[in-house]
Coordinates of C-alpha atoms and ligand atoms in Angstrom, one line a residue:
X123 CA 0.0 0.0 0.0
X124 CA 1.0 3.7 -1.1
X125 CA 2.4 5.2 2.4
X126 CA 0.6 8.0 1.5
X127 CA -3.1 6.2 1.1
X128 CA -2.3 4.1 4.4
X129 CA -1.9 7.6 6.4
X130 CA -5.0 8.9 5.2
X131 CA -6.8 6.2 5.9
X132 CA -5.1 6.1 9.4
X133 CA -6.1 9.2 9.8
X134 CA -9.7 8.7 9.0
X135 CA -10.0 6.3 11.4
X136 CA -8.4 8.1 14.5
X137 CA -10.7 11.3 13.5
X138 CA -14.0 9.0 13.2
X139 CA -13.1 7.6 16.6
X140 CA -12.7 11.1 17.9
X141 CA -15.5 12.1 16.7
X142 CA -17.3 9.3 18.6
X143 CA -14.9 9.8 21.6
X144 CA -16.5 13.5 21.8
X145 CA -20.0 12.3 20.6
X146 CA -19.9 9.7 23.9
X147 CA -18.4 12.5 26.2
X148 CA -20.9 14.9 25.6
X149 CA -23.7 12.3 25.9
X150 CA -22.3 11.1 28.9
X151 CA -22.4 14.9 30.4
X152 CA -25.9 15.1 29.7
X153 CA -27.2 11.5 31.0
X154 CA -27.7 11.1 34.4
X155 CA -24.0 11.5 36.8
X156 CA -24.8 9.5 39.7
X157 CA -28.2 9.2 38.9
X158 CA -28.5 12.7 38.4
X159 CA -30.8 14.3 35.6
X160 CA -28.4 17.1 34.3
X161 CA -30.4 19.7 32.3
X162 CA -29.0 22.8 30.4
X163 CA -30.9 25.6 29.8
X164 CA -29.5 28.0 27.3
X165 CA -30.2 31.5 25.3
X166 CA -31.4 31.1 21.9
X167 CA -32.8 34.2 20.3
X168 CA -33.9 32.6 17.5
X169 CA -36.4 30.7 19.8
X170 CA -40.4 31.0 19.7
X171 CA -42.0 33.1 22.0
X172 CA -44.8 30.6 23.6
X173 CA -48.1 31.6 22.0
X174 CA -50.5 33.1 25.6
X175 CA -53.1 31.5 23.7
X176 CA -51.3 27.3 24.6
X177 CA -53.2 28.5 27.9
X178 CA -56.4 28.0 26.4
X179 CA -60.1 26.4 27.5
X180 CA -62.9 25.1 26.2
X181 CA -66.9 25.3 27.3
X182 CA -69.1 22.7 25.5
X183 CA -73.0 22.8 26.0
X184 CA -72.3 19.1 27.8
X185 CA -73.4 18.3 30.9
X186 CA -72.8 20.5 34.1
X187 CA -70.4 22.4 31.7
X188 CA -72.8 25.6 30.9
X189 CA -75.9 25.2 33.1
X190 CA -75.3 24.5 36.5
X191 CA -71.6 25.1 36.0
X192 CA -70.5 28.4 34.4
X193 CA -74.1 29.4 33.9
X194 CA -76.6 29.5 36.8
X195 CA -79.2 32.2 35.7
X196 CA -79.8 35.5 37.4
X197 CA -82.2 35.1 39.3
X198 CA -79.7 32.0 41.6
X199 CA -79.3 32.7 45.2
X200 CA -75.2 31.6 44.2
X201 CA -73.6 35.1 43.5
X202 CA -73.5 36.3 39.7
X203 CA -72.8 38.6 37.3
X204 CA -75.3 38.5 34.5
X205 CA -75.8 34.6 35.5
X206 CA -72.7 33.8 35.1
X207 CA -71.0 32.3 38.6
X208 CA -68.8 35.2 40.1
X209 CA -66.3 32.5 42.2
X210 CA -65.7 30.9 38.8
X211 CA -65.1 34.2 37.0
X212 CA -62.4 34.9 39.9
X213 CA -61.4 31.7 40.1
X214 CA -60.4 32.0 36.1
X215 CA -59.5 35.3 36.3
X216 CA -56.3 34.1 38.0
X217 CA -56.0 31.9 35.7
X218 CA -55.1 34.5 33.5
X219 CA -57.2 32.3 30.5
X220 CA -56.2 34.0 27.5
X221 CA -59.4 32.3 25.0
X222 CA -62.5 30.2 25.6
X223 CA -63.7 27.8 23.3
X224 CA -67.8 27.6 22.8
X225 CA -70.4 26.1 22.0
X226 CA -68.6 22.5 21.2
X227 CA -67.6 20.2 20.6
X228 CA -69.4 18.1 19.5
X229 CA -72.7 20.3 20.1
X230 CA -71.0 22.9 17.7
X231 CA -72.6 20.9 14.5
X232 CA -76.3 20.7 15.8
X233 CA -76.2 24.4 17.3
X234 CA -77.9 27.4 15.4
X235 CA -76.9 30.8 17.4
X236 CA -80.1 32.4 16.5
X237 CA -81.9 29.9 19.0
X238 CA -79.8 31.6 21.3
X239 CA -80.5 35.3 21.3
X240 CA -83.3 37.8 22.0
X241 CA -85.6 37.6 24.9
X242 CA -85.3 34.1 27.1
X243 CA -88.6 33.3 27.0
X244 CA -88.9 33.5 23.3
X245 CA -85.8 31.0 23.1
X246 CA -86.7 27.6 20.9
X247 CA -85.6 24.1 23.2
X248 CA -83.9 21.8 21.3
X249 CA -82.6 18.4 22.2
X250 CA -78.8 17.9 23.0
X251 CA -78.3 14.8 21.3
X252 CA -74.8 14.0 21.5
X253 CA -75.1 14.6 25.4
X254 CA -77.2 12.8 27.9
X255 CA -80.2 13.6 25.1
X256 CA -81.2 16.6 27.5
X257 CA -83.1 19.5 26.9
X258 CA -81.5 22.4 25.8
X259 CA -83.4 26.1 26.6
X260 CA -80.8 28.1 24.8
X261 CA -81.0 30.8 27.5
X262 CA -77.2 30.4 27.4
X263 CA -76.4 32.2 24.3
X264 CA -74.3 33.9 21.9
X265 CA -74.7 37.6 24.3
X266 CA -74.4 35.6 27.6
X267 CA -71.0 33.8 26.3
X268 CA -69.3 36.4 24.5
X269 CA -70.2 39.0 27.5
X270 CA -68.6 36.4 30.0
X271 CA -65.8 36.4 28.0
X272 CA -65.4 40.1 28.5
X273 CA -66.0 39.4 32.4
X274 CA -62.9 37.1 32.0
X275 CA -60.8 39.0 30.6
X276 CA -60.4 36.3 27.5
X277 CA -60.7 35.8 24.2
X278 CA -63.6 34.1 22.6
X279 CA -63.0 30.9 20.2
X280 CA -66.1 30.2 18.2
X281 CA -67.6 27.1 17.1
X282 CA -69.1 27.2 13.8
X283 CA -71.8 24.7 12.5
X284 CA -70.8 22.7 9.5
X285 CA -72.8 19.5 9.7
X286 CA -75.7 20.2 10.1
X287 CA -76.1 24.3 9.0
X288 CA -75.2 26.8 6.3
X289 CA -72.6 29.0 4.8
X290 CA -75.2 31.4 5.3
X291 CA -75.8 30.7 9.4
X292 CA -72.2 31.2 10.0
X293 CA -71.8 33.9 7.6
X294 CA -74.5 35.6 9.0
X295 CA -73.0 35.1 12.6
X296 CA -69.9 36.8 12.1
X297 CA -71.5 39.9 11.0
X298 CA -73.7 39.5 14.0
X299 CA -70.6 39.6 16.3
X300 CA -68.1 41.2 14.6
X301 CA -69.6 44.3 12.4
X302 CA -70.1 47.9 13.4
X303 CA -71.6 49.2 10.7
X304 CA -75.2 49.2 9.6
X305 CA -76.1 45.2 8.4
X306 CA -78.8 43.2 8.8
X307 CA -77.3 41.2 11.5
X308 CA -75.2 44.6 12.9
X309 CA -79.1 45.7 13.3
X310 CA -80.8 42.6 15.1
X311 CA -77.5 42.7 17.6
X312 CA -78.5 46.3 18.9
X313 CA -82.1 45.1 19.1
X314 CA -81.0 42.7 21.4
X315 CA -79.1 45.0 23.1
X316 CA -75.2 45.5 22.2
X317 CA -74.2 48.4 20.5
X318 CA -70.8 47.4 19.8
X319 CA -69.5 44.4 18.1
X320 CA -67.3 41.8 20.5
X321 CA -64.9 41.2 17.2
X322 CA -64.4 37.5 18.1
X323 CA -60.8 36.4 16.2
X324 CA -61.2 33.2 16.1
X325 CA -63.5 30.4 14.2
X326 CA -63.6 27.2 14.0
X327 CA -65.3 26.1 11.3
X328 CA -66.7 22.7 12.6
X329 CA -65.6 20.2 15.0
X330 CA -64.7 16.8 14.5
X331 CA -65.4 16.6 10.9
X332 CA -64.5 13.3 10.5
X333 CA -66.7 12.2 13.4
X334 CA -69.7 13.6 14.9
X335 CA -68.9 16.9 13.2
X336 CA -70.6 14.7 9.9
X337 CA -68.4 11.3 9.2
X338 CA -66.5 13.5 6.6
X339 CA -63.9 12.2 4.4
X340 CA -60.6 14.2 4.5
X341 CA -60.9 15.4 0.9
X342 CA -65.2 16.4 1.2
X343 CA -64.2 18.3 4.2
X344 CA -61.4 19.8 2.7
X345 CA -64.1 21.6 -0.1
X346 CA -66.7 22.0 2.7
X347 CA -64.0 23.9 4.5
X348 CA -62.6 26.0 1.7
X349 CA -66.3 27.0 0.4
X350 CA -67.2 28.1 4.5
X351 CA -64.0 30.1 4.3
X352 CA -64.7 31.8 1.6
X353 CA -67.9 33.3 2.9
X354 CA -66.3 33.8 6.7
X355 CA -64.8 36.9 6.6
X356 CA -63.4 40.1 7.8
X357 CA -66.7 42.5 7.1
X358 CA -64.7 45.5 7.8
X359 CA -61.5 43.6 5.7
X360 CA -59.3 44.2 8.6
X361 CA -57.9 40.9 8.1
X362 CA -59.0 40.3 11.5
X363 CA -59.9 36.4 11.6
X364 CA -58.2 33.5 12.3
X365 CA -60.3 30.1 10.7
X366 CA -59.4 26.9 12.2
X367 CA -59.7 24.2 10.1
X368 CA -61.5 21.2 11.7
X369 CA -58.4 18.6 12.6
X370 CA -57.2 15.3 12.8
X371 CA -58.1 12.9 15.4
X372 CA -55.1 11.5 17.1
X373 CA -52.7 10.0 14.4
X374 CA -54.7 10.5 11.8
X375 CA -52.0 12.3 9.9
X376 CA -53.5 12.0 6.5
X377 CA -56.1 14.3 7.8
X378 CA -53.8 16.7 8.4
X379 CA -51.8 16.0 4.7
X380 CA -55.3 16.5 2.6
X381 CA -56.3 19.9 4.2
X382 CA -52.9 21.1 3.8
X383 CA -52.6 20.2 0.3
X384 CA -55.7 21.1 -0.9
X385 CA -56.7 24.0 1.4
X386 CA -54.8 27.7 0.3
X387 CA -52.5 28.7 2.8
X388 CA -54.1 32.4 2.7
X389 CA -57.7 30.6 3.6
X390 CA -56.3 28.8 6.5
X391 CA -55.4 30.3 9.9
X392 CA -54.8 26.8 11.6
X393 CA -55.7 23.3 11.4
X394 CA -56.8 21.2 14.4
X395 CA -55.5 19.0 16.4
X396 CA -57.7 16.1 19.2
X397 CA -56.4 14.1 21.4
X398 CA -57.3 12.2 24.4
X399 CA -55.2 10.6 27.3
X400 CA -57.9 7.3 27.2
X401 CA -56.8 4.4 28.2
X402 CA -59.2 2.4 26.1
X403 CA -62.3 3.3 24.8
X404 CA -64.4 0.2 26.2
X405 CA -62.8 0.6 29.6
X406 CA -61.4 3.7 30.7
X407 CA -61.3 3.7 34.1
X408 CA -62.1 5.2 37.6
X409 CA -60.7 8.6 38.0
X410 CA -59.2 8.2 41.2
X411 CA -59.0 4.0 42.0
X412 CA -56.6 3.4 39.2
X413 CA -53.8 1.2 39.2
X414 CA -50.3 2.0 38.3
X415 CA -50.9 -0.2 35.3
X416 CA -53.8 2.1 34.2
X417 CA -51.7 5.5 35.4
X418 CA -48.9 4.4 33.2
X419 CA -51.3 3.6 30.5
X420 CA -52.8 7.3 30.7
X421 CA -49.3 8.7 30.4
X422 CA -48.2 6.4 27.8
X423 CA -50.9 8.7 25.6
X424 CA -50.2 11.8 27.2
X425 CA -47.1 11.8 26.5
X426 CA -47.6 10.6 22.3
X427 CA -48.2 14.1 22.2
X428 CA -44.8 14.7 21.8
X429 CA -45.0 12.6 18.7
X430 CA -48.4 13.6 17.5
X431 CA -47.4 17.3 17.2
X432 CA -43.9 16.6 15.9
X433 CA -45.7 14.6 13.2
X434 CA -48.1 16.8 12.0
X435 CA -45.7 19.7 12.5
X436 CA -43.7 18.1 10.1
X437 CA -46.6 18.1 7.7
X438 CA -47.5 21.2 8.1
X439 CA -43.4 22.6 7.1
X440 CA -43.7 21.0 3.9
X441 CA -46.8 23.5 2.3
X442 CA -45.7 26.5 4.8
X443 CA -42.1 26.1 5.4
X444 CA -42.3 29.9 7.3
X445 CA -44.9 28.3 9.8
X446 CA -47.7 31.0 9.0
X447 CA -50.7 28.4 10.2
X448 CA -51.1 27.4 13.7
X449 CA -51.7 23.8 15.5
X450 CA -54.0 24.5 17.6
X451 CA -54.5 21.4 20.1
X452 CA -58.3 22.2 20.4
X453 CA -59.0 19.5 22.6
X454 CA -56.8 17.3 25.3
X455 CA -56.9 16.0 28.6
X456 CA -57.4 12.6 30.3
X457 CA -60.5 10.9 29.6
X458 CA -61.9 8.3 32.2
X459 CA -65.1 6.4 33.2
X460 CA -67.9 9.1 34.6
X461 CA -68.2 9.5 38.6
X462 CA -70.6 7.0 39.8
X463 CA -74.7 7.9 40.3
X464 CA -73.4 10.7 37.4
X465 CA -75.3 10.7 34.3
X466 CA -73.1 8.7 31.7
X467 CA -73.3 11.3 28.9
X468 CA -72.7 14.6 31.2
X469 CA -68.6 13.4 31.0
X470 CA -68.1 14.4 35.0
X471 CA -65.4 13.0 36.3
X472 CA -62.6 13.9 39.7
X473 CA -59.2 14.9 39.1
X474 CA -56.0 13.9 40.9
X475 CA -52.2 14.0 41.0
X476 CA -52.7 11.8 37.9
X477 CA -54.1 14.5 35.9
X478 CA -51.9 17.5 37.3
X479 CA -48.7 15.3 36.1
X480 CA -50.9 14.4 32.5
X481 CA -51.4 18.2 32.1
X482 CA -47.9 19.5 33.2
X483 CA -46.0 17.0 30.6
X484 CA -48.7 17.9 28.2
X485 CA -47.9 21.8 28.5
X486 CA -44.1 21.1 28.7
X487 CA -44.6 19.6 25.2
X488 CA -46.7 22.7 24.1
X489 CA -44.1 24.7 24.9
X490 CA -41.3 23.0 23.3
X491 CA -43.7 22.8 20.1
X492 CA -44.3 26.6 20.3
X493 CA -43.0 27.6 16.5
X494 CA -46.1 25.6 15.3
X495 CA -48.2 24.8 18.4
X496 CA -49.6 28.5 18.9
X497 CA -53.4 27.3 20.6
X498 CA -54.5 24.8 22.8
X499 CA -58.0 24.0 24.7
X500 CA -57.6 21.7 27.8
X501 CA -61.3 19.6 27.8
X502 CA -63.1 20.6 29.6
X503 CA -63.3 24.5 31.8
X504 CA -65.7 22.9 34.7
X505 CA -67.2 20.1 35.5
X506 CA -66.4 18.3 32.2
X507 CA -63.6 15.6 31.7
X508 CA -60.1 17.0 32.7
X509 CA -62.0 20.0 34.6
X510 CA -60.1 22.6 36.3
X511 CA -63.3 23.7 38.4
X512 CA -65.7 21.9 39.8
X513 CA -68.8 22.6 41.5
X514 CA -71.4 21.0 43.4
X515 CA -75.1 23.5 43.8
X516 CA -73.1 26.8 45.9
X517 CA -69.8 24.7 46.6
X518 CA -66.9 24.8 43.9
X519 CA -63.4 23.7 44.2
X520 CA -59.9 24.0 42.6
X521 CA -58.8 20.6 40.8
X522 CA -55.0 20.1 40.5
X523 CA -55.1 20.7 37.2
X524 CA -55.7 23.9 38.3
X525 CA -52.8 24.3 40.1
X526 CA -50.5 23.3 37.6
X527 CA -52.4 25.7 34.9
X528 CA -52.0 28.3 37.4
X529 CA -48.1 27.4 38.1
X530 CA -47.5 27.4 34.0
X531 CA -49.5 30.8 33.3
X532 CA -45.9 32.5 33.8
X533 CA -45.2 30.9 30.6
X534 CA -48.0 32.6 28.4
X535 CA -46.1 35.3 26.1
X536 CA -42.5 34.6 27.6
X537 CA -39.2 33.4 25.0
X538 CA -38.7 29.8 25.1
X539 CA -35.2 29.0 26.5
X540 CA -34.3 25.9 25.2
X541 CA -32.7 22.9 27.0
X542 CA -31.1 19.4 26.7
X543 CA -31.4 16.7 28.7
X544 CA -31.4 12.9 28.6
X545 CA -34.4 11.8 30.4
X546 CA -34.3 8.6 33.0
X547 CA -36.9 6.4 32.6
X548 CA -39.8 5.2 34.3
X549 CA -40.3 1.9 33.9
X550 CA -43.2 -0.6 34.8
X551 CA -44.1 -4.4 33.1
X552 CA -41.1 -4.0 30.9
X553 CA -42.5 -0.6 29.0
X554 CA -40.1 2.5 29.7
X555 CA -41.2 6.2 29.5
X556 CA -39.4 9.3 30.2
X557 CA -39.3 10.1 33.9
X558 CA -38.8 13.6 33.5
X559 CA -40.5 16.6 31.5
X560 CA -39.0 19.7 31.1
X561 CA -39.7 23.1 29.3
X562 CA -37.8 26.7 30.2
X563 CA -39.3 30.3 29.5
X564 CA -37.8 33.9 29.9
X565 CA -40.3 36.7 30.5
X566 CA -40.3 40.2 29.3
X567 CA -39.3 41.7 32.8
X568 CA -35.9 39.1 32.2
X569 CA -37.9 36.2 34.9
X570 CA -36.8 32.4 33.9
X571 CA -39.3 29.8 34.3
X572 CA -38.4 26.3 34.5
X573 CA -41.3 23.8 34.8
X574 CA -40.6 20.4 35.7
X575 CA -42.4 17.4 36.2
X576 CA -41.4 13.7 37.5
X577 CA -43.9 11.5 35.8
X578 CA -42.2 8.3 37.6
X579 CA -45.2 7.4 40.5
X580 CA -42.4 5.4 42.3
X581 CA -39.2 7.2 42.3
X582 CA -38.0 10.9 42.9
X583 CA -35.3 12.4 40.6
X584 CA -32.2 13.8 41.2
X585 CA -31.7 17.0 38.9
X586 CA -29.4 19.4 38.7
X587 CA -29.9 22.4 36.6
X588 CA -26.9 24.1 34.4
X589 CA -27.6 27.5 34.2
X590 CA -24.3 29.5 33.4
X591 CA -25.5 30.4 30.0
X592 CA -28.8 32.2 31.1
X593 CA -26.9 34.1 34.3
X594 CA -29.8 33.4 37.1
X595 CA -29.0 33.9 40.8
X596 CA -32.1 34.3 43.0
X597 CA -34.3 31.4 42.7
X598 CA -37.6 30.2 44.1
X599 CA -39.8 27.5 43.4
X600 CA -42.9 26.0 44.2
X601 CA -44.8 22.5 44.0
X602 CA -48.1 20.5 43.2
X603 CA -47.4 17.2 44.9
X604 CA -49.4 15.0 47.6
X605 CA -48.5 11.8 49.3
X606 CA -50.8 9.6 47.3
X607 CA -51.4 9.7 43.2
X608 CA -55.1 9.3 44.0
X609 CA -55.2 12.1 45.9
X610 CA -57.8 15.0 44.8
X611 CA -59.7 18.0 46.2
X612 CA -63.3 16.8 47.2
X613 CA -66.1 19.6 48.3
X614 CA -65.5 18.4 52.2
X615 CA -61.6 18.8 51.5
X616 CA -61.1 21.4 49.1
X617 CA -57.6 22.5 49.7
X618 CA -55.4 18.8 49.8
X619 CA -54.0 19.8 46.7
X620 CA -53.0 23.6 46.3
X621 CA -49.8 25.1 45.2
X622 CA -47.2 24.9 48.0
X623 CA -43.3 26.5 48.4
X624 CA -40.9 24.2 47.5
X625 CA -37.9 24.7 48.7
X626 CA -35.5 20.9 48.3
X627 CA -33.3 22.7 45.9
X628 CA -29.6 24.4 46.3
X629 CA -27.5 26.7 44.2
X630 CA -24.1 25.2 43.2
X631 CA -21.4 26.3 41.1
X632 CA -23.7 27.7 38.5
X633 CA -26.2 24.9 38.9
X634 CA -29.6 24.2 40.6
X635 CA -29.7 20.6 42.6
X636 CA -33.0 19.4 43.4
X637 CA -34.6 16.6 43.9
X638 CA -37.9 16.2 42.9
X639 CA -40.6 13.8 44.3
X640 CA -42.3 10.7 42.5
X641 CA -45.4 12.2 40.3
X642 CA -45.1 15.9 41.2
X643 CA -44.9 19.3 39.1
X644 CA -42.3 22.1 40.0
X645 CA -41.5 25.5 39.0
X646 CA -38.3 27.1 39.5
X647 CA -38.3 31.1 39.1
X648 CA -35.3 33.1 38.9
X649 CA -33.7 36.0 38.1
Ligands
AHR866 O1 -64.9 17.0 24.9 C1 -65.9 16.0 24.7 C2 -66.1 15.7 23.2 O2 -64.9 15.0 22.7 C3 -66.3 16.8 22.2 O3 -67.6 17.2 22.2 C4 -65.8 16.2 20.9 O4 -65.3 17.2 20.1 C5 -64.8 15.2 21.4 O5 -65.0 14.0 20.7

């Protein structure tokens, strides 16, 4: 052999095994050092900032969601404002909920807003047929949401009817909400009493599509979507609306392929996204006697989010490469088997450490997704599936879910800070998931957030937090964590669960070392 050739090639070799020399070093520095999670958080000003709007709710006509949760009528002994439940407007309020989503859902697609405005007792009933087959009296309408959105501080997200109404109906109620001029619909709002027009943002037009929303195909709805767009528009051409496009369930990621091929990027404001933490459809389970083979189960599918919005995400980049349409996660949460003596269709259910880790993970990823994932609606506000509010006649109380939403509101409008890490995992019956969630956020006024969440039930984790790079000295944290993963605020013991100090962490040498326990949610603030 040519000396030459054989020192090149010698050469090659010793540089390949550098490289993987270096590639193993680095690795090493970010897995676990005596079982110690190490985490970097670093400056990127490239990165997102994390759309308010992640932070988001939603308010189906379902159950004790409306009436006899948000809604109790003004003439209830409980204390209101307009009917509208003033402990869950405060309760929200702090919150900070940046956008409601109403009417559905599923209702969405049988509900025509004009049964819903002008005097009460003119109202037509109707029959809520996806839920419980109730009666509906419509005396919770389009005035009474949109003005308790203005109560709340938040924006509204309308549901239009596709399935089962017209180009016209919807049409006709964006000009009802949203023009100040003279119109025919401008007109019958100030009959009914509002001079102004709420200028609601954003539409969706239908729910579900491929499911109670009308059993569309991907392509019909595709057409269906693109002929409602057309007609649902600015009046006033301020280029004013966002239209979400009805979106896939779960997986489904041709769903997401067909509208993005076929749908014109200028028509679209963002496509959907549903997904439910269920452990199977057939059986779903108690909401607070699970087993750790059902809470695993329920995290398994929280955490697919990860690769549910990395998957359509990727979609999405190939028609609009400079990410102008949203993801907007319209629906998520945990899903389980209804409280006993409940009515099966009315979807009420408790909430427990289970559901606090499900939704801190679940925001973590939002977060981390935040150049495409700019909305999200957590199912449901109160007294619906994963329900941040619960009440019971006068009585309401806080779920942890609440708590964590609360904790993670920091996050709304902040720069994501991104980080690396190598997560430990949690393993049970042979199937491993990461142990530990993670998402970082600076503020305007300079704060860093870091949320963190062990989803292991069993163990704690060790972490230890580099941050050199993003200069932070005085740190605080706090905690949503209990003794038991069952554990859950009940109307006789409303404050078990609550946000609490947390103070099991330590400065060193640049880093923050804390350890934090089995199935909790911590937030580190610093400055
Ligand atoms: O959130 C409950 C229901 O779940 C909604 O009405 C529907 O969109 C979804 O299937």
């Amino acid at each position: 052999m040519n000396i030459n050739l054989f020192i090149n090639i010698a050469m090659k070799i010793i540089k390949v095994k550098s490289v993987f020399l270096i590639l193993i070093l680095t690795t090493l520095s970010t897995y676990s050092q005596n079982n110690t999670t190490v985490i970097s958080v670093n400056n990127d000003e490239t990165s997102p900032i994390i759309s308010k709007h992640i932070y988001g709710h939603f308010a189906e006509h379902l159950g004790k969601g409306i009436y006899g949760g948000f809604f109790v009528g003004d003439t209830s002994k409980i204390a209101n404002t307009n009917g509208v439940r003033n402990d869950i407007i405060e309760a929200l309020k702090k919150l900070k909920i940046p956008n409601l989503r109403w009417p559905g859902g599923c209702f969405a697609d049988t509900y025509h807003w004009k049964d819903g405005i002008g005097p009460k007792e003119n109202r037509p009933t109707i029959v809520n047929k996806w839920w419980g087959g109730v009666t509906e009296d419509n005396s919770f309408g389009t005035h009474d949401f949109l003005n308790m959105c203005e109560l709340l501080g938040t924006e509204p997200y309308l549901s239009g009817n596709v399935g089962s109404g017209t180009v016209q109906e919807l049409a006709d109620w964006v000009q009802y909400t949203n023009f100040g001029g003279k119109s025919p619909m401008s007109d019958l709002r100030k009959e009914n009493g509002r001079t102004e027009p709420w200028k609601v943002k954003y539409w969706g037009i239908g729910n579900e599509a491929w499911g109670c929303g009308g059993n569309m195909t991907a392509d019909y709805y595709a057409n269906e979507y693109r002929k409602y767009a057309t007609f649902i528009s600015d009046w006033e051409n301020s280029g004013g609306l966002v239209r979400i496009a009805s979106g896939a369930n779960s997986a489904d990621y041709n769903w997401t392929e067909t509208l993005m091929k076929n749908i014109p990027s200028k028509m679209l404001g963002g496509i959907a996204l549903h997904h439910y933490s269920v452990i199977d459809w057939s059986k779903k389970g108690d909401a607070v006697t699970f087993t750790e083979d059902q809470y695993f189960a329920t995290m398994s599918e929280a955490l697919k989010m990860e690769e549910l919005v990395t998957k359509h995400a990727a979609i999405m980049d190939k028609y609009d490469p400079k990410k102008k349409i949203d993801l907007v996660v319209d629906e998520w949460g945990g899903w389980y088997e209804v409280e006993k003596g409940t009515t099966p269709g009315f979807l009420y259910q408790q909430n427990t450490m289970r559901d606090a880790v499900l939704a801190g993970a679940t925001l973590n990823i939002f977060n981390n997704h935040s150049d495409r994932v700019r909305m999200a609606n957590l199912a449901q506000c109160v007294n619906v599936l994963q329900a941040v509010i619960l009440t019971d006649k006068a009585k309401m109380i806080l779920t942890p879910t609440y708590y964590v939403m609360q904790m993670y509101s920091v996050h709304q409008g902040a720069k994501l800070l991104p980080i690396k890490f190598e997560s430990p995992l949690y393993t049970f019956n042979n199937k491993s998931l990461p142990a530990v969630s993670v998402s970082a956020s600076k503020d305007k006024s300079g704060q860093v957030h870091v949320s963190i969440v062990n989803v292991d039930v069993n163990k704690e984790n060790s972490i230890e937090i580099n941050i050199s790079e993003i200069g932070v000295k005085e740190i605080s944290a706090t905690i949503v964590t209990s003794k038991n993963v069952q554990d859950h605020n009940t109307f006789d013991n409303p404050s078990k669960i609550q946000i609490k100090e947390f103070k099991n962490f330590k400065i060193k040498e640049g880093n923050i070392i804390l350890t934090i326990p089995p199935f909790s949610v911590v937030m580190l603030e610093g400055k």
